[in-house]
């Protein structure tokens, strides 16, 4: 049992309330396994939206199998829920969710490790029942208190509360963590994870103080020694980022946070892909993101990152970092408790 054991760590069966959240459309099987092996919860990310979805499903399957081969688990998958202009769920979401459920049905040993499904972006309504029936823990990422309440009422097990400073697709309501998390933890009974801006034990302690049960991080884990699948130029661009170097541009599912560069400038204010149809524009954006990550084109590719990159200047080793982060959070909370002096009770 870890130092900070709570209803979330017990629900998911992990040692520390620290999650590596989905980082699609990029490769994260090794990263996810490293986080799970260190006592947190790692997440295999969605592999993008190729024209041929069978190809996407093949890649996703390979990533899941790779992660499973590297850890005893538990680990998660993240699948954003894409919604078209008529409110219909996009085919990639349906294909990927059904793939995960079928892989688990066919392989009992995988099913024992791959126990968590995290949905994000659109509302996962039609899938909540089948994810639950498959016996998975369902986490859903939201950017507003209303969405959190709706997700809980629909049967989601864990709410991930996403503040606007987060990396990648950020909530369209643009509410920052310090405002959003206490509102959500007050409004729902299910466990809540903070996502957006967390980076160390102090920020984990702050999340717990706001009523959250843990943190889900993206940027902090990208910048790790174990993240060998990403181009070094991508990592260096994040390490070099200073305050004010990030921007929210028009992404695939609403605003998306990344670095200011030539690619994001094309999508800020006047979206140069606006003349393309929705699927083409989405594909352009996803391919631009993948170019940055796999080829290291950090000028003409979209470099997604959270604002917290400006506060990070070196790589971590995940196996040491996760236990140390939990220990730091515990020490911060104990230190604060020790500073409280109450007036002696009147006689
Ligand atoms: C490069 C990158 C890719 C991301 N891709 C996804 C994704 O595919 N699905 C998703 O739900 N969130 C995605 N996110 C958001 C993260 O899961 C997480 O919520 C976010 O990084 C938290 O903010 P932080 O970067 O300040 O830790 C992405 C974030 C980054 C930085």
mmCIF file of C-alpha atoms and ligand atoms in Angstrom:
data_model
loop_
_atom_site.group_PDB
_atom_site.id
_atom_site.type_symbol
_atom_site.label_atom_id
_atom_site.label_comp_id
_atom_site.label_asym_id
_atom_site.label_seq_id
_atom_site.Cartn_x
_atom_site.Cartn_y
_atom_site.Cartn_z
ATOM 1 C CA UNK A 1 0.000 0.000 0.000
ATOM 2 C CA UNK A 2 1.349 3.441 -0.914
ATOM 3 C CA UNK A 3 1.660 6.428 1.419
ATOM 4 C CA UNK A 4 -1.445 8.013 -0.100
ATOM 5 C CA UNK A 5 -3.937 5.190 -0.362
ATOM 6 C CA UNK A 6 -7.511 6.278 -1.019
ATOM 7 C CA UNK A 7 -10.745 5.202 -2.690
ATOM 8 C CA UNK A 8 -9.243 5.839 -6.146
ATOM 9 C CA UNK A 9 -6.082 3.773 -5.615
ATOM 10 C CA UNK A 10 -8.242 1.023 -4.118
ATOM 11 C CA UNK A 11 -10.762 1.101 -6.978
ATOM 12 C CA UNK A 12 -8.082 0.826 -9.646
ATOM 13 C CA UNK A 13 -5.641 -1.312 -7.650
ATOM 14 C CA UNK A 14 -2.595 0.974 -7.805
ATOM 15 C CA UNK A 15 -0.113 2.148 -5.196
ATOM 16 C CA UNK A 16 -0.044 5.906 -5.848
ATOM 17 C CA UNK A 17 -2.885 8.197 -7.047
ATOM 18 C CA UNK A 18 -0.867 9.262 -10.088
ATOM 19 C CA UNK A 19 -2.025 8.649 -13.657
ATOM 20 C CA UNK A 20 -0.326 9.122 -17.014
ATOM 21 C CA UNK A 21 -3.209 10.307 -19.135
ATOM 22 C CA UNK A 22 -3.858 9.644 -22.835
ATOM 23 C CA UNK A 23 -1.394 11.314 -25.211
ATOM 24 C CA UNK A 24 -2.894 10.540 -28.586
ATOM 25 C CA UNK A 25 -2.309 10.393 -31.435
ATOM 26 C CA UNK A 26 1.119 9.279 -30.244
ATOM 27 C CA UNK A 27 2.874 6.074 -29.181
ATOM 28 C CA UNK A 28 2.755 5.552 -25.422
ATOM 29 C CA UNK A 29 2.954 1.785 -24.708
ATOM 30 C CA UNK A 30 6.424 1.958 -23.122
ATOM 31 C CA UNK A 31 5.532 5.118 -21.220
ATOM 32 C CA UNK A 32 2.291 3.559 -19.946
ATOM 33 C CA UNK A 33 4.072 0.402 -18.833
ATOM 34 C CA UNK A 34 6.757 2.443 -17.029
ATOM 35 C CA UNK A 35 4.077 4.361 -15.103
ATOM 36 C CA UNK A 36 2.141 1.215 -14.191
ATOM 37 C CA UNK A 37 5.363 -0.536 -13.139
ATOM 38 C CA UNK A 38 6.165 2.408 -10.855
ATOM 39 C CA UNK A 39 2.854 2.055 -8.998
ATOM 40 C CA UNK A 40 0.783 4.595 -10.964
ATOM 41 C CA UNK A 41 -1.695 4.021 -13.783
ATOM 42 C CA UNK A 42 -0.338 4.211 -17.336
ATOM 43 C CA UNK A 43 -2.493 4.793 -20.395
ATOM 44 C CA UNK A 44 -2.118 3.540 -23.959
ATOM 45 C CA UNK A 45 -3.186 6.410 -26.220
ATOM 46 C CA UNK A 46 -5.406 6.395 -29.295
ATOM 47 C CA UNK A 47 -3.284 5.978 -32.429
ATOM 48 C CA UNK A 48 -4.839 8.654 -34.665
ATOM 49 C CA UNK A 49 -7.426 8.574 -37.389
ATOM 50 C CA UNK A 50 -5.909 7.104 -40.587
ATOM 51 C CA UNK A 51 -8.069 6.980 -43.738
ATOM 52 C CA UNK A 52 -8.063 3.219 -43.332
ATOM 53 C CA UNK A 53 -9.440 2.589 -39.858
ATOM 54 C CA UNK A 54 -8.360 -1.071 -39.995
ATOM 55 C CA UNK A 55 -4.814 0.249 -40.040
ATOM 56 C CA UNK A 56 -5.567 2.421 -36.983
ATOM 57 C CA UNK A 57 -7.073 -0.589 -35.206
ATOM 58 C CA UNK A 58 -3.991 -2.682 -36.042
ATOM 59 C CA UNK A 59 -1.693 -0.009 -34.596
ATOM 60 C CA UNK A 60 -3.840 0.347 -31.472
ATOM 61 C CA UNK A 61 -3.813 -3.449 -30.982
ATOM 62 C CA UNK A 62 0.004 -3.518 -31.313
ATOM 63 C CA UNK A 63 0.369 -0.698 -28.777
ATOM 64 C CA UNK A 64 -1.935 -2.441 -26.281
ATOM 65 C CA UNK A 65 -0.113 -5.759 -26.720
ATOM 66 C CA UNK A 66 3.271 -4.048 -26.309
ATOM 67 C CA UNK A 67 2.175 -2.383 -23.069
ATOM 68 C CA UNK A 68 0.717 -5.653 -21.748
ATOM 69 C CA UNK A 69 4.006 -7.420 -22.511
ATOM 70 C CA UNK A 70 5.917 -4.858 -20.416
ATOM 71 C CA UNK A 71 3.780 -4.661 -17.275
ATOM 72 C CA UNK A 72 1.708 -6.816 -14.967
ATOM 73 C CA UNK A 73 -0.731 -3.890 -14.969
ATOM 74 C CA UNK A 74 -3.191 -2.500 -14.294
ATOM 75 C CA UNK A 75 -3.207 -0.080 -17.211
ATOM 76 C CA UNK A 76 -5.739 2.009 -19.132
ATOM 77 C CA UNK A 77 -6.583 2.977 -22.700
ATOM 78 C CA UNK A 78 -7.786 6.425 -23.741
ATOM 79 C CA UNK A 79 -10.308 6.854 -26.530
ATOM 80 C CA UNK A 80 -11.654 10.329 -27.321
ATOM 81 C CA UNK A 81 -15.308 10.405 -28.352
ATOM 82 C CA UNK A 82 -15.447 12.243 -31.672
ATOM 83 C CA UNK A 83 -18.864 13.658 -32.582
ATOM 84 C CA UNK A 84 -19.829 14.850 -36.087
ATOM 85 C CA UNK A 85 -21.928 17.920 -36.959
ATOM 86 C CA UNK A 86 -25.138 15.874 -36.578
ATOM 87 C CA UNK A 87 -24.267 14.672 -33.100
ATOM 88 C CA UNK A 88 -23.271 11.178 -34.309
ATOM 89 C CA UNK A 89 -20.244 9.382 -32.842
ATOM 90 C CA UNK A 90 -17.380 9.231 -35.376
ATOM 91 C CA UNK A 91 -16.388 5.781 -36.695
ATOM 92 C CA UNK A 92 -12.862 5.831 -35.172
ATOM 93 C CA UNK A 93 -14.306 6.040 -31.655
ATOM 94 C CA UNK A 94 -16.680 3.145 -32.237
ATOM 95 C CA UNK A 95 -13.971 1.024 -33.897
ATOM 96 C CA UNK A 96 -11.423 1.589 -31.118
ATOM 97 C CA UNK A 97 -13.852 1.005 -28.235
ATOM 98 C CA UNK A 98 -15.129 -2.227 -29.794
ATOM 99 C CA UNK A 99 -11.542 -3.353 -30.512
ATOM 100 C CA UNK A 100 -10.549 -2.960 -26.852
ATOM 101 C CA UNK A 101 -13.631 -4.811 -25.622
ATOM 102 C CA UNK A 102 -13.088 -7.640 -28.100
ATOM 103 C CA UNK A 103 -9.366 -7.973 -27.247
ATOM 104 C CA UNK A 104 -10.293 -8.306 -23.584
ATOM 105 C CA UNK A 105 -12.985 -10.890 -24.337
ATOM 106 C CA UNK A 106 -10.496 -12.993 -26.288
ATOM 107 C CA UNK A 107 -7.622 -12.806 -23.812
ATOM 108 C CA UNK A 108 -8.337 -13.280 -20.110
ATOM 109 C CA UNK A 109 -4.788 -12.371 -19.109
ATOM 110 C CA UNK A 110 -5.044 -9.060 -20.995
ATOM 111 C CA UNK A 111 -8.449 -8.411 -19.410
ATOM 112 C CA UNK A 112 -6.883 -8.740 -15.933
ATOM 113 C CA UNK A 113 -4.382 -5.939 -16.769
ATOM 114 C CA UNK A 114 -6.314 -3.654 -19.099
ATOM 115 C CA UNK A 115 -8.977 -2.762 -16.570
ATOM 116 C CA UNK A 116 -9.596 0.958 -17.184
ATOM 117 C CA UNK A 117 -11.105 2.787 -20.165
ATOM 118 C CA UNK A 118 -10.797 6.570 -20.233
ATOM 119 C CA UNK A 119 -13.053 8.435 -22.623
ATOM 120 C CA UNK A 120 -12.671 12.130 -23.379
ATOM 121 C CA UNK A 121 -13.822 14.895 -25.762
ATOM 122 C CA UNK A 122 -17.525 14.142 -26.483
ATOM 123 C CA UNK A 123 -20.085 12.518 -24.167
ATOM 124 C CA UNK A 124 -19.668 8.714 -24.145
ATOM 125 C CA UNK A 125 -23.414 8.079 -23.557
ATOM 126 C CA UNK A 126 -24.009 5.106 -25.872
ATOM 127 C CA UNK A 127 -20.852 3.331 -24.642
ATOM 128 C CA UNK A 128 -21.219 3.664 -20.875
ATOM 129 C CA UNK A 129 -23.380 0.532 -20.614
ATOM 130 C CA UNK A 130 -21.129 -1.677 -22.723
ATOM 131 C CA UNK A 131 -17.952 -0.547 -20.959
ATOM 132 C CA UNK A 132 -19.581 -1.345 -17.609
ATOM 133 C CA UNK A 133 -20.947 -4.691 -18.850
ATOM 134 C CA UNK A 134 -17.415 -5.609 -19.927
ATOM 135 C CA UNK A 135 -16.358 -5.132 -16.282
ATOM 136 C CA UNK A 136 -14.034 -2.176 -16.996
ATOM 137 C CA UNK A 137 -13.628 0.883 -14.791
ATOM 138 C CA UNK A 138 -14.855 3.846 -16.840
ATOM 139 C CA UNK A 139 -13.133 7.209 -16.398
ATOM 140 C CA UNK A 140 -14.399 10.216 -18.369
ATOM 141 C CA UNK A 141 -12.638 13.544 -18.795
ATOM 142 C CA UNK A 142 -14.748 16.699 -18.454
ATOM 143 C CA UNK A 143 -14.169 20.445 -18.568
ATOM 144 C CA UNK A 144 -17.189 21.689 -16.646
ATOM 145 C CA UNK A 145 -19.185 20.900 -13.524
ATOM 146 C CA UNK A 146 -22.304 20.297 -15.622
ATOM 147 C CA UNK A 147 -20.501 17.659 -17.686
ATOM 148 C CA UNK A 148 -19.155 16.037 -14.498
ATOM 149 C CA UNK A 149 -22.647 15.709 -13.013
ATOM 150 C CA UNK A 150 -24.004 14.376 -16.318
ATOM 151 C CA UNK A 151 -21.212 11.771 -16.504
ATOM 152 C CA UNK A 152 -21.839 10.626 -12.927
ATOM 153 C CA UNK A 153 -25.587 10.382 -13.520
ATOM 154 C CA UNK A 154 -24.941 8.300 -16.639
ATOM 155 C CA UNK A 155 -22.878 5.791 -14.621
ATOM 156 C CA UNK A 156 -19.243 6.803 -15.154
ATOM 157 C CA UNK A 157 -17.001 5.492 -12.324
ATOM 158 C CA UNK A 158 -14.362 8.259 -12.206
ATOM 159 C CA UNK A 159 -14.413 11.866 -13.398
ATOM 160 C CA UNK A 160 -11.215 13.477 -14.690
ATOM 161 C CA UNK A 161 -11.581 17.219 -14.213
ATOM 162 C CA UNK A 162 -9.630 19.053 -16.912
ATOM 163 C CA UNK A 163 -8.439 22.613 -16.368
ATOM 164 C CA UNK A 164 -7.818 24.960 -19.302
ATOM 165 C CA UNK A 165 -4.032 25.057 -18.767
ATOM 166 C CA UNK A 166 -3.823 21.378 -19.728
ATOM 167 C CA UNK A 167 -1.940 20.145 -22.772
ATOM 168 C CA UNK A 168 -3.788 18.944 -25.849
ATOM 169 C CA UNK A 169 -7.527 19.384 -26.248
ATOM 170 C CA UNK A 170 -8.683 21.696 -23.527
ATOM 171 C CA UNK A 171 -12.225 22.345 -22.311
ATOM 172 C CA UNK A 172 -14.185 24.797 -24.446
ATOM 173 C CA UNK A 173 -15.519 26.488 -21.308
ATOM 174 C CA UNK A 174 -11.871 27.470 -20.565
ATOM 175 C CA UNK A 175 -12.167 27.033 -16.780
ATOM 176 C CA UNK A 176 -8.816 26.675 -15.009
ATOM 177 C CA UNK A 177 -8.100 23.885 -12.516
ATOM 178 C CA UNK A 178 -8.109 26.096 -9.427
ATOM 179 C CA UNK A 179 -11.719 27.081 -10.117
ATOM 180 C CA UNK A 180 -12.966 23.867 -11.703
ATOM 181 C CA UNK A 181 -11.698 21.127 -9.411
ATOM 182 C CA UNK A 182 -13.303 22.285 -6.133
ATOM 183 C CA UNK A 183 -16.594 22.874 -7.980
ATOM 184 C CA UNK A 184 -16.533 19.367 -9.425
ATOM 185 C CA UNK A 185 -15.442 17.603 -6.238
ATOM 186 C CA UNK A 186 -18.304 19.352 -4.451
ATOM 187 C CA UNK A 187 -20.824 18.359 -7.119
ATOM 188 C CA UNK A 188 -20.101 14.637 -7.598
ATOM 189 C CA UNK A 189 -19.617 11.641 -5.301
ATOM 190 C CA UNK A 190 -17.430 9.515 -7.578
ATOM 191 C CA UNK A 191 -13.617 9.803 -7.370
ATOM 192 C CA UNK A 192 -12.183 12.825 -9.206
ATOM 193 C CA UNK A 193 -8.727 13.232 -10.756
ATOM 194 C CA UNK A 194 -7.280 16.656 -11.518
ATOM 195 C CA UNK A 195 -5.722 17.020 -14.948
ATOM 196 C CA UNK A 196 -3.898 20.127 -16.138
ATOM 197 C CA UNK A 197 -0.793 21.669 -14.625
ATOM 198 C CA UNK A 198 0.195 18.961 -12.112
ATOM 199 C CA UNK A 199 3.914 18.243 -12.005
ATOM 200 C CA UNK A 200 5.154 17.199 -8.550
ATOM 201 C CA UNK A 201 4.236 16.326 -4.970
ATOM 202 C CA UNK A 202 3.184 19.880 -4.177
ATOM 203 C CA UNK A 203 0.638 19.890 -6.982
ATOM 204 C CA UNK A 204 -0.612 16.431 -5.975
ATOM 205 C CA UNK A 205 -1.052 17.725 -2.414
ATOM 206 C CA UNK A 206 -2.941 20.750 -3.777
ATOM 207 C CA UNK A 207 -5.225 18.472 -5.816
ATOM 208 C CA UNK A 208 -5.995 16.415 -2.701
ATOM 209 C CA UNK A 209 -6.664 19.624 -0.766
ATOM 210 C CA UNK A 210 -9.240 20.590 -3.393
ATOM 211 C CA UNK A 211 -11.051 17.300 -2.811
ATOM 212 C CA UNK A 212 -9.602 15.374 -5.747
ATOM 213 C CA UNK A 213 -8.463 11.778 -5.296
ATOM 214 C CA UNK A 214 -5.375 12.036 -7.503
ATOM 215 C CA UNK A 215 -3.809 13.651 -10.542
ATOM 216 C CA UNK A 216 -3.627 12.684 -14.218
ATOM 217 C CA UNK A 217 -0.610 14.188 -15.971
ATOM 218 C CA UNK A 218 0.463 14.500 -19.578
ATOM 219 C CA UNK A 219 3.333 16.944 -20.042
ATOM 220 C CA UNK A 220 5.301 15.820 -16.958
ATOM 221 C CA UNK A 221 5.404 12.228 -18.248
ATOM 222 C CA UNK A 222 6.253 13.221 -21.834
ATOM 223 C CA UNK A 223 9.434 14.677 -20.359
ATOM 224 C CA UNK A 224 10.824 11.406 -19.018
ATOM 225 C CA UNK A 225 13.758 9.128 -19.785
ATOM 226 C CA UNK A 226 11.352 6.269 -20.448
ATOM 227 C CA UNK A 227 9.618 8.192 -23.263
ATOM 228 C CA UNK A 228 11.960 6.825 -25.908
ATOM 229 C CA UNK A 229 9.335 6.685 -28.654
ATOM 230 C CA UNK A 230 9.054 10.452 -29.170
ATOM 231 C CA UNK A 231 11.469 12.497 -31.249
ATOM 232 C CA UNK A 232 14.124 14.168 -29.030
ATOM 233 C CA UNK A 233 13.408 17.525 -30.733
ATOM 234 C CA UNK A 234 9.825 17.387 -29.402
ATOM 235 C CA UNK A 235 11.064 16.827 -25.859
ATOM 236 C CA UNK A 236 13.684 19.568 -26.229
ATOM 237 C CA UNK A 237 11.072 22.072 -27.483
ATOM 238 C CA UNK A 238 9.024 21.413 -24.336
ATOM 239 C CA UNK A 239 12.068 21.668 -22.061
ATOM 240 C CA UNK A 240 12.962 25.008 -23.698
ATOM 241 C CA UNK A 241 9.425 26.421 -23.351
ATOM 242 C CA UNK A 242 9.103 29.507 -21.170
ATOM 243 C CA UNK A 243 6.035 31.123 -19.634
ATOM 244 C CA UNK A 244 3.931 32.580 -22.446
ATOM 245 C CA UNK A 245 5.231 30.194 -25.126
ATOM 246 C CA UNK A 246 2.000 28.181 -25.251
ATOM 247 C CA UNK A 247 -1.260 28.997 -26.998
ATOM 248 C CA UNK A 248 -4.735 27.490 -27.407
ATOM 249 C CA UNK A 249 -5.549 27.040 -31.108
ATOM 250 C CA UNK A 250 -8.476 25.557 -32.971
ATOM 251 C CA UNK A 251 -7.914 21.795 -32.608
ATOM 252 C CA UNK A 252 -9.836 18.678 -33.536
ATOM 253 C CA UNK A 253 -12.366 18.748 -30.692
ATOM 254 C CA UNK A 254 -12.369 22.476 -29.826
ATOM 255 C CA UNK A 255 -9.460 24.436 -28.352
ATOM 256 C CA UNK A 256 -6.139 22.658 -28.174
ATOM 257 C CA UNK A 257 -3.024 23.774 -26.261
ATOM 258 C CA UNK A 258 0.438 23.588 -27.745
ATOM 259 C CA UNK A 259 3.503 25.672 -28.429
ATOM 260 C CA UNK A 260 3.419 28.897 -30.416
ATOM 261 C CA UNK A 261 5.036 28.110 -33.781
ATOM 262 C CA UNK A 262 4.338 28.363 -37.537
ATOM 263 C CA UNK A 263 1.849 25.473 -37.425
ATOM 264 C CA UNK A 264 -0.245 26.760 -34.519
ATOM 265 C CA UNK A 265 -0.166 30.308 -35.984
ATOM 266 C CA UNK A 266 -2.186 28.914 -38.928
ATOM 267 C CA UNK A 267 -4.956 27.944 -36.518
ATOM 268 C CA UNK A 268 -5.095 30.895 -34.142
ATOM 269 C CA UNK A 269 -7.676 33.599 -34.847
ATOM 270 C CA UNK A 270 -8.144 32.730 -38.513
ATOM 271 C CA UNK A 271 -8.226 28.931 -39.014
ATOM 272 C CA UNK A 272 -6.529 28.264 -42.364
ATOM 273 C CA UNK A 273 -8.077 24.787 -42.522
ATOM 274 C CA UNK A 274 -11.609 26.224 -42.329
ATOM 275 C CA UNK A 275 -12.143 25.723 -46.085
ATOM 276 C CA UNK A 276 -11.494 21.965 -45.782
ATOM 277 C CA UNK A 277 -14.315 19.604 -44.928
ATOM 278 C CA UNK A 278 -14.412 18.503 -41.276
ATOM 279 C CA UNK A 279 -12.737 15.123 -41.820
ATOM 280 C CA UNK A 280 -9.969 16.584 -44.030
ATOM 281 C CA UNK A 281 -9.281 19.392 -41.539
ATOM 282 C CA UNK A 282 -9.143 16.873 -38.690
ATOM 283 C CA UNK A 283 -6.765 14.661 -40.652
ATOM 284 C CA UNK A 284 -4.496 17.660 -41.459
ATOM 285 C CA UNK A 285 -4.290 18.548 -37.781
ATOM 286 C CA UNK A 286 -3.646 15.001 -36.585
ATOM 287 C CA UNK A 287 -0.975 14.424 -39.232
ATOM 288 C CA UNK A 288 0.667 17.723 -38.314
ATOM 289 C CA UNK A 289 0.772 16.590 -34.660
ATOM 290 C CA UNK A 290 2.223 13.226 -35.626
ATOM 291 C CA UNK A 291 4.911 14.914 -37.781
ATOM 292 C CA UNK A 292 6.118 16.855 -34.765
ATOM 293 C CA UNK A 293 6.240 13.755 -32.601
ATOM 294 C CA UNK A 294 7.755 11.241 -35.019
ATOM 295 C CA UNK A 295 9.918 13.475 -37.261
ATOM 296 C CA UNK A 296 10.733 16.197 -34.746
ATOM 297 C CA UNK A 297 9.350 18.969 -36.974
ATOM 298 C CA UNK A 298 8.629 21.349 -34.120
ATOM 299 C CA UNK A 299 8.242 24.376 -36.423
ATOM 300 C CA UNK A 300 5.708 23.203 -39.007
ATOM 301 C CA UNK A 301 4.172 20.472 -36.860
ATOM 302 C CA UNK A 302 1.690 21.061 -34.029
ATOM 303 C CA UNK A 303 3.532 20.566 -30.728
ATOM 304 C CA UNK A 304 0.936 19.802 -28.066
ATOM 305 C CA UNK A 305 1.891 20.577 -24.492
ATOM 306 C CA UNK A 306 0.446 21.871 -21.262
ATOM 307 C CA UNK A 307 1.300 25.285 -19.878
ATOM 308 C CA UNK A 308 3.278 23.433 -17.206
ATOM 309 C CA UNK A 309 6.104 22.799 -19.713
ATOM 310 C CA UNK A 310 7.349 26.283 -18.787
ATOM 311 C CA UNK A 311 7.960 25.004 -15.247
ATOM 312 C CA UNK A 312 9.830 21.839 -16.260
ATOM 313 C CA UNK A 313 13.492 21.913 -17.230
ATOM 314 C CA UNK A 314 14.708 18.329 -16.990
ATOM 315 C CA UNK A 315 13.658 14.750 -17.677
ATOM 316 C CA UNK A 316 12.546 12.437 -14.890
ATOM 317 C CA UNK A 317 13.099 8.713 -14.432
ATOM 318 C CA UNK A 318 9.546 7.485 -13.871
ATOM 319 C CA UNK A 319 10.507 4.507 -11.669
ATOM 320 C CA UNK A 320 11.999 6.927 -9.117
ATOM 321 C CA UNK A 321 9.730 9.895 -9.762
ATOM 322 C CA UNK A 322 6.325 8.379 -8.932
ATOM 323 C CA UNK A 323 7.141 7.097 -5.414
ATOM 324 C CA UNK A 324 9.051 10.342 -4.723
ATOM 325 C CA UNK A 325 6.104 12.448 -5.901
ATOM 326 C CA UNK A 326 3.743 10.599 -3.536
ATOM 327 C CA UNK A 327 6.253 10.965 -0.683
ATOM 328 C CA UNK A 328 6.626 14.693 -1.395
ATOM 329 C CA UNK A 329 2.842 15.165 -1.379
ATOM 330 C CA UNK A 330 2.579 13.346 1.953
ATOM 331 C CA UNK A 331 5.401 15.471 3.416
ATOM 332 C CA UNK A 332 3.750 18.686 2.192
ATOM 333 C CA UNK A 333 0.431 17.728 3.761
ATOM 334 C CA UNK A 334 2.097 16.700 7.050
ATOM 335 C CA UNK A 335 4.158 19.901 7.053
ATOM 336 C CA UNK A 336 1.056 22.034 6.574
ATOM 337 C CA UNK A 337 -0.842 20.158 9.293
ATOM 338 C CA UNK A 338 2.076 20.764 11.685
ATOM 339 C CA UNK A 339 1.874 24.527 11.031
ATOM 340 C CA UNK A 340 -1.684 24.795 12.275
ATOM 341 C CA UNK A 341 -1.957 26.109 15.791
ATOM 342 C CA UNK A 342 -5.306 26.195 17.437
ATOM 343 C CA UNK A 343 -6.070 28.426 20.365
ATOM 344 C CA UNK A 344 -6.297 26.336 23.565
ATOM 345 C CA UNK A 345 -9.878 25.451 24.398
ATOM 346 C CA UNK A 346 -11.325 27.841 26.999
ATOM 347 C CA UNK A 347 -11.429 26.315 30.502
HETATM 348 C C1 LIG B 1 0.831 15.740 -26.546
HETATM 349 C C2 LIG B 1 -0.496 15.598 -25.888
HETATM 350 C C3 LIG B 1 -1.438 14.757 -26.443
HETATM 351 C C4 LIG B 1 -2.675 14.570 -25.816
HETATM 352 N N1 LIG B 1 -3.587 13.700 -26.357
HETATM 353 C C5 LIG B 1 -4.735 13.413 -25.682
HETATM 354 C C6 LIG B 1 -5.644 12.426 -26.168
HETATM 355 O O1 LIG B 1 -5.426 11.767 -27.184
HETATM 356 N N2 LIG B 1 -6.767 12.216 -25.443
HETATM 357 C C7 LIG B 1 -7.041 12.886 -24.294
HETATM 358 O O2 LIG B 1 -8.054 12.637 -23.645
HETATM 359 N N3 LIG B 1 -6.205 13.843 -23.827
HETATM 360 C C8 LIG B 1 -5.053 14.094 -24.490
HETATM 361 N N4 LIG B 1 -4.179 15.019 -23.973
HETATM 362 C C9 LIG B 1 -4.443 15.592 -22.648
HETATM 363 C C10 LIG B 1 -3.771 14.730 -21.549
HETATM 364 O O3 LIG B 1 -4.401 13.493 -21.453
HETATM 365 C C11 LIG B 1 -3.850 15.398 -20.168
HETATM 366 O O4 LIG B 1 -5.190 15.568 -19.796
HETATM 367 C C12 LIG B 1 -3.122 16.724 -20.155
HETATM 368 O O5 LIG B 1 -1.841 16.585 -20.716
HETATM 369 C C13 LIG B 1 -3.028 17.262 -18.741
HETATM 370 O O6 LIG B 1 -2.352 18.473 -18.719
HETATM 371 P P1 LIG B 1 -0.780 18.596 -18.412
HETATM 372 O O7 LIG B 1 -0.137 18.400 -19.741
HETATM 373 O O8 LIG B 1 -0.638 19.947 -17.856
HETATM 374 O O9 LIG B 1 -0.415 17.488 -17.453
HETATM 375 C C14 LIG B 1 -2.958 15.252 -24.607
HETATM 376 C C15 LIG B 1 -2.000 16.115 -24.072
HETATM 377 C C16 LIG B 1 -0.780 16.297 -24.686
HETATM 378 C C17 LIG B 1 0.219 17.217 -24.067
#
